[in-house]
Tab-separated table of C-alpha atoms in Angstrom:
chain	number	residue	atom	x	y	z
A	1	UNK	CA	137.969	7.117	145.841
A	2	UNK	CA	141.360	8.960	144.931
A	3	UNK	CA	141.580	8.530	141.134
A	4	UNK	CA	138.453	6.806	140.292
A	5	UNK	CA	135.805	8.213	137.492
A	6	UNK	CA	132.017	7.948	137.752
A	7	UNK	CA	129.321	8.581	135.550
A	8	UNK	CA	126.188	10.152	137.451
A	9	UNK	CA	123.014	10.990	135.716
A	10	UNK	CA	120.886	13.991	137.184
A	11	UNK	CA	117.301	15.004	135.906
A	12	UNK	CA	116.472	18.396	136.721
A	13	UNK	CA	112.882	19.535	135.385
A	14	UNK	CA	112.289	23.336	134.142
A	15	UNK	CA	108.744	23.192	133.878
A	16	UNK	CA	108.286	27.211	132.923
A	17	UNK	CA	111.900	28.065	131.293
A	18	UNK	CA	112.555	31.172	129.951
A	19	UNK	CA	114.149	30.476	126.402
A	20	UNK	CA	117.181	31.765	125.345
A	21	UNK	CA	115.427	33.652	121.757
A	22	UNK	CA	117.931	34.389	119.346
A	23	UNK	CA	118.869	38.334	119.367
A	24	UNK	CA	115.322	38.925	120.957
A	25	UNK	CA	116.384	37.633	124.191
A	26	UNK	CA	119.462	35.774	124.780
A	27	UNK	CA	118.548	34.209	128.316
A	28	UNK	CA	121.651	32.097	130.010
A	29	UNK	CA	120.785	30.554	133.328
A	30	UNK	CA	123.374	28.770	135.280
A	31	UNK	CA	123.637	24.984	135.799
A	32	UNK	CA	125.725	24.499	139.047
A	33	UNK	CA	126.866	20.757	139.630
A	34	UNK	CA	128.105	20.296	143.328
A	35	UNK	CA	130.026	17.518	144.951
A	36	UNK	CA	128.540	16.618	148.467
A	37	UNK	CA	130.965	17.895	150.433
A	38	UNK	CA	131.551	20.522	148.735
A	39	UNK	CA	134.805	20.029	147.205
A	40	UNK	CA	134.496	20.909	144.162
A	41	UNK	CA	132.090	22.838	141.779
A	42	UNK	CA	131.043	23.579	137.913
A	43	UNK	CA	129.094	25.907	136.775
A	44	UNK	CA	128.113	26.373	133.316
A	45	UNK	CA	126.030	29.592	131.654
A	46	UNK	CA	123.818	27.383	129.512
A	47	UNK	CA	120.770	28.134	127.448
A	48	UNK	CA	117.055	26.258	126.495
A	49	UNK	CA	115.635	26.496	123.305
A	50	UNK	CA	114.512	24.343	120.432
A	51	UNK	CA	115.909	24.924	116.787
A	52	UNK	CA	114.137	23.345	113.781
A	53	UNK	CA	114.594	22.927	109.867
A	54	UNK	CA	112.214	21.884	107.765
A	55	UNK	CA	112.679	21.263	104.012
A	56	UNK	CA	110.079	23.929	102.521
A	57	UNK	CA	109.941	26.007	105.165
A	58	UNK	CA	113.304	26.599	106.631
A	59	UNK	CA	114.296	27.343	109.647
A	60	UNK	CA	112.264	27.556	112.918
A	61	UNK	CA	114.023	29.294	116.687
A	62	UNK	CA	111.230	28.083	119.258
A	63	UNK	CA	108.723	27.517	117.238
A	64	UNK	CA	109.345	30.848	115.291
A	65	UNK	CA	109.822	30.854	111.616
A	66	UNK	CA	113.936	31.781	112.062
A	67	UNK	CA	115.807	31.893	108.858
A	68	UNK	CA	119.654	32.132	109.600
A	69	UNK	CA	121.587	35.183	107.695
A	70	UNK	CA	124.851	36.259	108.323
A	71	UNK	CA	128.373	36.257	107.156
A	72	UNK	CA	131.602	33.841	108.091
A	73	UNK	CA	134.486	34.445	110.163
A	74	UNK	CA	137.888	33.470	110.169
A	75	UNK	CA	139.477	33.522	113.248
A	76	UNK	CA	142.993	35.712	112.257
A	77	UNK	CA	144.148	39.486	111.931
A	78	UNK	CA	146.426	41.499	110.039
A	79	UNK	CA	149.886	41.567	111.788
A	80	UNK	CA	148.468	39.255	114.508
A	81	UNK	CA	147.607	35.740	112.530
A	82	UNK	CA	145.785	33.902	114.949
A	83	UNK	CA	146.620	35.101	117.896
A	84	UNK	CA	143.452	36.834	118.774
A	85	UNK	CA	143.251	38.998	122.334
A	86	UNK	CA	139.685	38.973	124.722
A	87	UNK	CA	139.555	42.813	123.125
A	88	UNK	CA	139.948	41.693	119.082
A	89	UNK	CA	137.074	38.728	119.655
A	90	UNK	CA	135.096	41.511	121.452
A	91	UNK	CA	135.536	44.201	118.332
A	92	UNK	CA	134.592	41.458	115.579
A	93	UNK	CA	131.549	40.442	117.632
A	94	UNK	CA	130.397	44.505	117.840
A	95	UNK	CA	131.188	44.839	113.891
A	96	UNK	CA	128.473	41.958	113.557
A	97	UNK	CA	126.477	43.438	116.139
A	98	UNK	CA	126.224	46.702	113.807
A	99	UNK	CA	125.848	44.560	110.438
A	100	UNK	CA	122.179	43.346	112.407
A	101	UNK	CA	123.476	39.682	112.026
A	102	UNK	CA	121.381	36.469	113.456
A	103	UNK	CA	124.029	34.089	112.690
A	104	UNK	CA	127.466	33.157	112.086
A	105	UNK	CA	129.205	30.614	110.241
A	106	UNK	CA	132.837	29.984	112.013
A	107	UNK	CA	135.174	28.699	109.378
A	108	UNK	CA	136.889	25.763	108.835
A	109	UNK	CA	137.889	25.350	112.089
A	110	UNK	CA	137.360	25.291	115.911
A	111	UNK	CA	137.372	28.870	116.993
A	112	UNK	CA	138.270	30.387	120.660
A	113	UNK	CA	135.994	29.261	123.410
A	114	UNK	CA	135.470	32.820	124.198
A	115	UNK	CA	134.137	33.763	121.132
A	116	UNK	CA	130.988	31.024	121.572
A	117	UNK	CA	130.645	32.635	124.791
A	118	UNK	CA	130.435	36.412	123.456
A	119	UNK	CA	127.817	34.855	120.891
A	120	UNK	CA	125.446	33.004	123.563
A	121	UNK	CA	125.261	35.997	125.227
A	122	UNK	CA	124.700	38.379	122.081
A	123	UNK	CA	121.682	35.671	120.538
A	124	UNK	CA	123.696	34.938	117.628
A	125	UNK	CA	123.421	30.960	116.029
A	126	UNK	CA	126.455	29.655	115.332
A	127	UNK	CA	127.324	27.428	112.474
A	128	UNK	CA	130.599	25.242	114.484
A	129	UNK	CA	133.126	22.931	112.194
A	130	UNK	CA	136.016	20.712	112.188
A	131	UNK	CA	138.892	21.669	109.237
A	132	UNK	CA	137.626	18.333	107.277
A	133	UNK	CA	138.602	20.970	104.457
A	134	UNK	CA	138.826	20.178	100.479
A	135	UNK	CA	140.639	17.060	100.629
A	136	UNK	CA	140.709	13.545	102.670
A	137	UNK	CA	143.484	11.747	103.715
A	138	UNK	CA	144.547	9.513	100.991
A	139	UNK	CA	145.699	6.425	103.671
A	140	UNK	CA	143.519	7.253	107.089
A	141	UNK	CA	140.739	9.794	106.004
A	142	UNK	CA	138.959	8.983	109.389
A	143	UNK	CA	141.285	9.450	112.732
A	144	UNK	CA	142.252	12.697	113.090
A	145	UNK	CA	138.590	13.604	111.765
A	146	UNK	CA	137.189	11.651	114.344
A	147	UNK	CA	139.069	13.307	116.926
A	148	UNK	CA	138.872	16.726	115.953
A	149	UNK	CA	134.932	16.065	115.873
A	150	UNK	CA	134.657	14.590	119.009
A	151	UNK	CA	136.984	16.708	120.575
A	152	UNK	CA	134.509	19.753	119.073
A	153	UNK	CA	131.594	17.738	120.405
A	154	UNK	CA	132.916	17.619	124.656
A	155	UNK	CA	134.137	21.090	124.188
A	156	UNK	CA	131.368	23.157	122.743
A	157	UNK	CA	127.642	20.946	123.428
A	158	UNK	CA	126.953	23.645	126.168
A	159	UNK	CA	126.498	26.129	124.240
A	160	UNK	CA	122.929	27.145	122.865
A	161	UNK	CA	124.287	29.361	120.087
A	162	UNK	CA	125.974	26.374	118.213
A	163	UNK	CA	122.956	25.325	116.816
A	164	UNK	CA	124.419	22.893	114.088
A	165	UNK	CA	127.763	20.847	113.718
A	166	UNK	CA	129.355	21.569	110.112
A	167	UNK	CA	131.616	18.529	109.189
A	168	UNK	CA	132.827	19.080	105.960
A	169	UNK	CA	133.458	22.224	103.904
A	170	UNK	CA	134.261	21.325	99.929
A	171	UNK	CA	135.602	18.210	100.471
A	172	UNK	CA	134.903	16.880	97.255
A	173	UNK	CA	138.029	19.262	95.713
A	174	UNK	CA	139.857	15.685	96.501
A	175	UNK	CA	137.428	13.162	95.403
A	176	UNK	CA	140.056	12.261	92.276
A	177	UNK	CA	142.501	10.878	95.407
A	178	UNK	CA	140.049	9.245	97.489
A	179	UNK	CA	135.940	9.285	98.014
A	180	UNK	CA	134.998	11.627	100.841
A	181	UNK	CA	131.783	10.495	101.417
A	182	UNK	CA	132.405	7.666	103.897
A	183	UNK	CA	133.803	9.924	105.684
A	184	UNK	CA	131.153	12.402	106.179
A	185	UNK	CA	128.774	9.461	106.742
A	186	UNK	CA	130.890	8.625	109.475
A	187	UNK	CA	131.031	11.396	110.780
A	188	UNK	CA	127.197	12.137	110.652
A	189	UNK	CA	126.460	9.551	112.816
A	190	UNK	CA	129.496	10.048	115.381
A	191	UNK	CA	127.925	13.614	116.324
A	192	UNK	CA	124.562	11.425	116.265
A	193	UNK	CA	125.920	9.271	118.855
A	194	UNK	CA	127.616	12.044	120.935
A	195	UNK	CA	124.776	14.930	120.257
A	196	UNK	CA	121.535	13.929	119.169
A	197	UNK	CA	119.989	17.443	119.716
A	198	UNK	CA	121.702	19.097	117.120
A	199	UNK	CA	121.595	18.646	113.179
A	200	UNK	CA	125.215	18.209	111.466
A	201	UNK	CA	125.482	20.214	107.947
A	202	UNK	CA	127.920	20.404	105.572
A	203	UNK	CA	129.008	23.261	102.683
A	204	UNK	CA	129.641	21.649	99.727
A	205	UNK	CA	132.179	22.950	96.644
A	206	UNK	CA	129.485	24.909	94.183
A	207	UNK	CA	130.525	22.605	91.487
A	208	UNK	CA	128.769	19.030	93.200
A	209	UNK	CA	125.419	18.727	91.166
A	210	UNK	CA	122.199	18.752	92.247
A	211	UNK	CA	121.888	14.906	92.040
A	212	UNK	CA	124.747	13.996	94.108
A	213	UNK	CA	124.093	11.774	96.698
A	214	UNK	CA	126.184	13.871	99.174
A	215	UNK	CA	123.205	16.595	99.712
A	216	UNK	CA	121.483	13.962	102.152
A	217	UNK	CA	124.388	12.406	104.153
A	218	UNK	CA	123.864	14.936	107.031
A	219	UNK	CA	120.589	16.401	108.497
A	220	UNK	CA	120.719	20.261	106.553
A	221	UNK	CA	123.038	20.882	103.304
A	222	UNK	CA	124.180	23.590	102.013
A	223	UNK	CA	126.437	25.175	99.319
A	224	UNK	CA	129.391	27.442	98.677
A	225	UNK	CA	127.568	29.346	95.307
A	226	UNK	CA	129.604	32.133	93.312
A	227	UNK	CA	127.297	32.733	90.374
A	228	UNK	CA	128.431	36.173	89.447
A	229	UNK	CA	132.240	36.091	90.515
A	230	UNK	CA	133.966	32.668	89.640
A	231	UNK	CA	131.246	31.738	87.147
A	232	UNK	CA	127.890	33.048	85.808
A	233	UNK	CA	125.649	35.696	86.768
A	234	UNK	CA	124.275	36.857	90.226
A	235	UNK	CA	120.905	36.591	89.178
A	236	UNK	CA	121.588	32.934	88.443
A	237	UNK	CA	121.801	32.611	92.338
A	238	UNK	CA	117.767	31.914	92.644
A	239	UNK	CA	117.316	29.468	89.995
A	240	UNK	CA	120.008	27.848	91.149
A	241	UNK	CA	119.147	27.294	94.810
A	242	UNK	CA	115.146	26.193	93.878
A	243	UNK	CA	116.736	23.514	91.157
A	244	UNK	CA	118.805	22.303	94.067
A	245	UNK	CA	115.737	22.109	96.217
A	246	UNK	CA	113.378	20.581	93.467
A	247	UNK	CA	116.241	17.625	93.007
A	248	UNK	CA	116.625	17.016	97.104
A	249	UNK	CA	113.372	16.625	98.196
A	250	UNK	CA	113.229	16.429	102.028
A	251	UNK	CA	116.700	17.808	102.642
A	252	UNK	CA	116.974	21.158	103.890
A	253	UNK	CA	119.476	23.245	101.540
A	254	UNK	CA	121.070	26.682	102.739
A	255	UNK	CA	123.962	28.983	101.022
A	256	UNK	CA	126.844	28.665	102.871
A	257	UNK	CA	129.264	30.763	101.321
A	258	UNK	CA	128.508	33.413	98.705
A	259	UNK	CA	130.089	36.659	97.670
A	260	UNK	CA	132.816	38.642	95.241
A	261	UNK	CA	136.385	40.144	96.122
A	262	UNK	CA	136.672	44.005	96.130
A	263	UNK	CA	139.548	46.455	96.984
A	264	UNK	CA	138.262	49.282	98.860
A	265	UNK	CA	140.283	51.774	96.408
A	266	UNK	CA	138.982	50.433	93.395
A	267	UNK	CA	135.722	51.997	92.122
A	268	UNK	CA	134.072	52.450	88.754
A	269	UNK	CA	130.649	53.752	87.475
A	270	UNK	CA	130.079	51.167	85.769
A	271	UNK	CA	130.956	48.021	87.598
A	272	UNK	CA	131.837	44.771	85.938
A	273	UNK	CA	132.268	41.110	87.616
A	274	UNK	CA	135.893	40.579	88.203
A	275	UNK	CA	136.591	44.726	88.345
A	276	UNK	CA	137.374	44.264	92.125
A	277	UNK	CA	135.344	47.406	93.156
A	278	UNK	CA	132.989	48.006	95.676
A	279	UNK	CA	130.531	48.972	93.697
A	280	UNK	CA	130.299	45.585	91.728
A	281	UNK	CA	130.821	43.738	95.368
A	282	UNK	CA	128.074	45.572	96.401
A	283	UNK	CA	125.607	45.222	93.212
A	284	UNK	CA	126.171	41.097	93.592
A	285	UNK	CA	125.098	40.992	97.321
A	286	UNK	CA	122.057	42.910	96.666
A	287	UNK	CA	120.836	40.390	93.822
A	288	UNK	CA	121.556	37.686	96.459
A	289	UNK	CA	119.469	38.767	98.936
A	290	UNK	CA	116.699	40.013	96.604
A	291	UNK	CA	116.417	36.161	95.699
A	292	UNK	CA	117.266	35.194	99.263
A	293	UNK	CA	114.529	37.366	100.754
A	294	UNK	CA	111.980	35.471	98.203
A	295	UNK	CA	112.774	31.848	99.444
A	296	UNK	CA	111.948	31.025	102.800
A	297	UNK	CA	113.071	27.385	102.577
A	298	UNK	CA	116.727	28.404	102.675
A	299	UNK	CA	117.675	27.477	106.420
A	300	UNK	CA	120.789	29.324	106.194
A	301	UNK	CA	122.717	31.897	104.253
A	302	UNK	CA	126.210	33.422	105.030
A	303	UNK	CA	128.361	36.223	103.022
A	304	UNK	CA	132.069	34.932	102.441
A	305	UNK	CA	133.588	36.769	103.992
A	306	UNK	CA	132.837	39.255	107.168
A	307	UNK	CA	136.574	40.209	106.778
A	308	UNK	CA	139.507	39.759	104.038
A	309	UNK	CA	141.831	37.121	105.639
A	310	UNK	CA	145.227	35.731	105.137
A	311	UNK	CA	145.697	33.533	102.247
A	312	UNK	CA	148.735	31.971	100.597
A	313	UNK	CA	147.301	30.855	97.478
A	314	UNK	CA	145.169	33.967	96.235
A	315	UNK	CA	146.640	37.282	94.828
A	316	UNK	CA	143.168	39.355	94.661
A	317	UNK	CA	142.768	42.967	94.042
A	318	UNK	CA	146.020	43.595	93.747
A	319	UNK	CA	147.030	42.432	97.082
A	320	UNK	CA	148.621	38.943	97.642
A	321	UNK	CA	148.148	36.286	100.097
A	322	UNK	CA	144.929	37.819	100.363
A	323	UNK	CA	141.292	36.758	100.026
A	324	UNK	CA	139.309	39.975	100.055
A	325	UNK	CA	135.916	39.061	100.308
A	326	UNK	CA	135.013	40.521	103.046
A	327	UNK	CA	132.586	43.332	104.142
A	328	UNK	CA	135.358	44.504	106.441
A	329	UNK	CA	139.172	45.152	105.836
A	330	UNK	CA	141.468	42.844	107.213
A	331	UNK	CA	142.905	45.159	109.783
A	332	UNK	CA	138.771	46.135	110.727
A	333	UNK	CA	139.180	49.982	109.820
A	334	UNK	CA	136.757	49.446	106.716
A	335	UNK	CA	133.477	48.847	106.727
A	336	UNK	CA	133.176	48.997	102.950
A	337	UNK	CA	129.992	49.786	100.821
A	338	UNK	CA	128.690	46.574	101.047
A	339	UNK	CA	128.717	46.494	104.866
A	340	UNK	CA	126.766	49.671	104.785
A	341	UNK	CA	123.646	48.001	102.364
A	342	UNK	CA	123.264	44.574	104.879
A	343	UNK	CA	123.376	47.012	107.780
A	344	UNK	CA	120.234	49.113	106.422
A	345	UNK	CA	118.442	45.768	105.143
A	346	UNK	CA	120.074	43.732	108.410
């Protein structure tokens, strides 16, 4: 009748599918849902495929040992902020097209619906997330959360490049105001409820130790690490990951941001951490993914940033309101020297 709702349950069985296989072959079939008479219809690209973590071994696309490496994307450009056209989504997606991507991490918020779609159909995993960003709520850490999560949830389970649901990123930068953990349990076990085919992760601040409890309140963990730029050494990265593994037994643990600031007019022959060159930018990420490349149990790993971004609090490289972390300038004219060493590795 006029106004009513109904829940109907269909079961349609695919007993050959062809699986939608990463970059190798990013099938979409169609699901088409009629009404009876024909009154109305949805139809929704949609993709099958399994994805799989285990602790030691990482991470499995179809049965295929898969390990996820990338770089993370906020979704704003110089002069426009935000307000991204069909054209600008299309341009990023090409520039990691070129840098031989199999995965993005989409940062610290819900991104256009039209960029999920450009990556189903490119074969590029998706890391999705909520803004549950650096600090709770010091009254009502839950409710806007909760909705932002579910909302996430209903908008985005359709498509098969999101293949986890991120639902913190360094929340513990506010533990001194008020415990975040409840909270990510809580939200663990909403997308549990909503989406029990996908795992939830989380990217926790560098500075948590091994031994927190956090690492296993989701299904895969993973951690923002800047040995070599805020702290340390890059060749610290390795150690670092395996003593992070050796203390979580049974939890899957990934990088989820990594990386060093660089102005693309800054350049020295001989390139010291915190010099802001490209040459020292690029030096770090090729320790990183000497010691990724040796350790297949890390599920995931993503370079902060694929391109500088706007932000208030930072004044790097000479530049400020600027993070400049990325492989790529802010306005996408630069693919600096960085860019140019994951491409021939990517």
């Amino acid at each position: 009748g006029a106004g009513d709702t109904a829940e109907v349950e269909l079961t349609l069985p695919v007993t050959n599918p062809r699986r939608w296989d990463g970059r190798a072959d990013p099938h979409l079939d169609d699901v088409v849902v009629t009404l009876d008479d024909g009154a109305d219809e949805v139809r929704v690209p949609f993709g099958l495929r399994t994805f799989e973590v285990d602790p030691d071994a990482g991470a499995f696309l179809n049965g295929r040992h898969h390990p996820l490496h990338g770089a993370s994307r906020h979704h704003d450009f110089e002069g426009k902020g935000p307000a991204l056209s069909p054209a600008d989504h299309e341009r990023d997606l090409e520039l990691f097209e070129e840098l031989g991507v199999n995965a993005i991490r989409l940062a610290h918020y819900q991104h256009d619906q039209y960029f999920y779609d450009l990556c189903d159909r490119a074969g590029i995993a998706v890391w999705a997330e909520i803004p549950f960003n650096a600090q709770a709520a010091k009254d009502d850490p839950d409710t806007n959360a909760v909705e932002q999560m579910t909302d996430l949830l209903h908008q985005c389970m359709h498509h098969p490049s999101i293949v986890c649901w991120g639902i913190q990123n360094e929340i513990t930068l506010g533990e001194a105001r008020r415990d975040p953990r409840p909270t990510v349990e809580r939200l663990h076990a909403l997308v549990k409820s909503i989406d029990p085919s996908r795992p939830t992760t989380q990217a926790n601040l560098g500075q948590v130790t091994a031994g927190d409890p956090i690492h296993s309140l989701s299904d895969l963990d993973a951690m923002n690490l800047y040995c070599g730029w805020y702290y340390g050494t890059a060749d610290e990265i390795g150690p670092t990951l395996d003593d992070l593994h050796e203390a979580n037994p049974g939890v899957p643990i990934g990088l989820s941001e990594y990386g060093a600031d660089t102005h693309v007019g800054y350049h020295s022959s001989d390139p010291q951490p915190g010099d802001y060159t490209e040459e020292y930018q690029a030096l770090l990420h090729e320790e990183y993914w000497k010691a990724l490349s040796a350790r297949p149990y890390v599920w995931s790993s993503f370079v902060w940033n694929m391109f500088d971004f706007a932000s208030d609090l930072r004044a790097e490289g000479g530049r400020a309101g600027r993070n400049m972390k990325g492989l790529v300038t802010y306005d996408r004219t630069t693919r600096k020297d960085a860019f140019y060493w994951y491409k021939a590795n990517w």
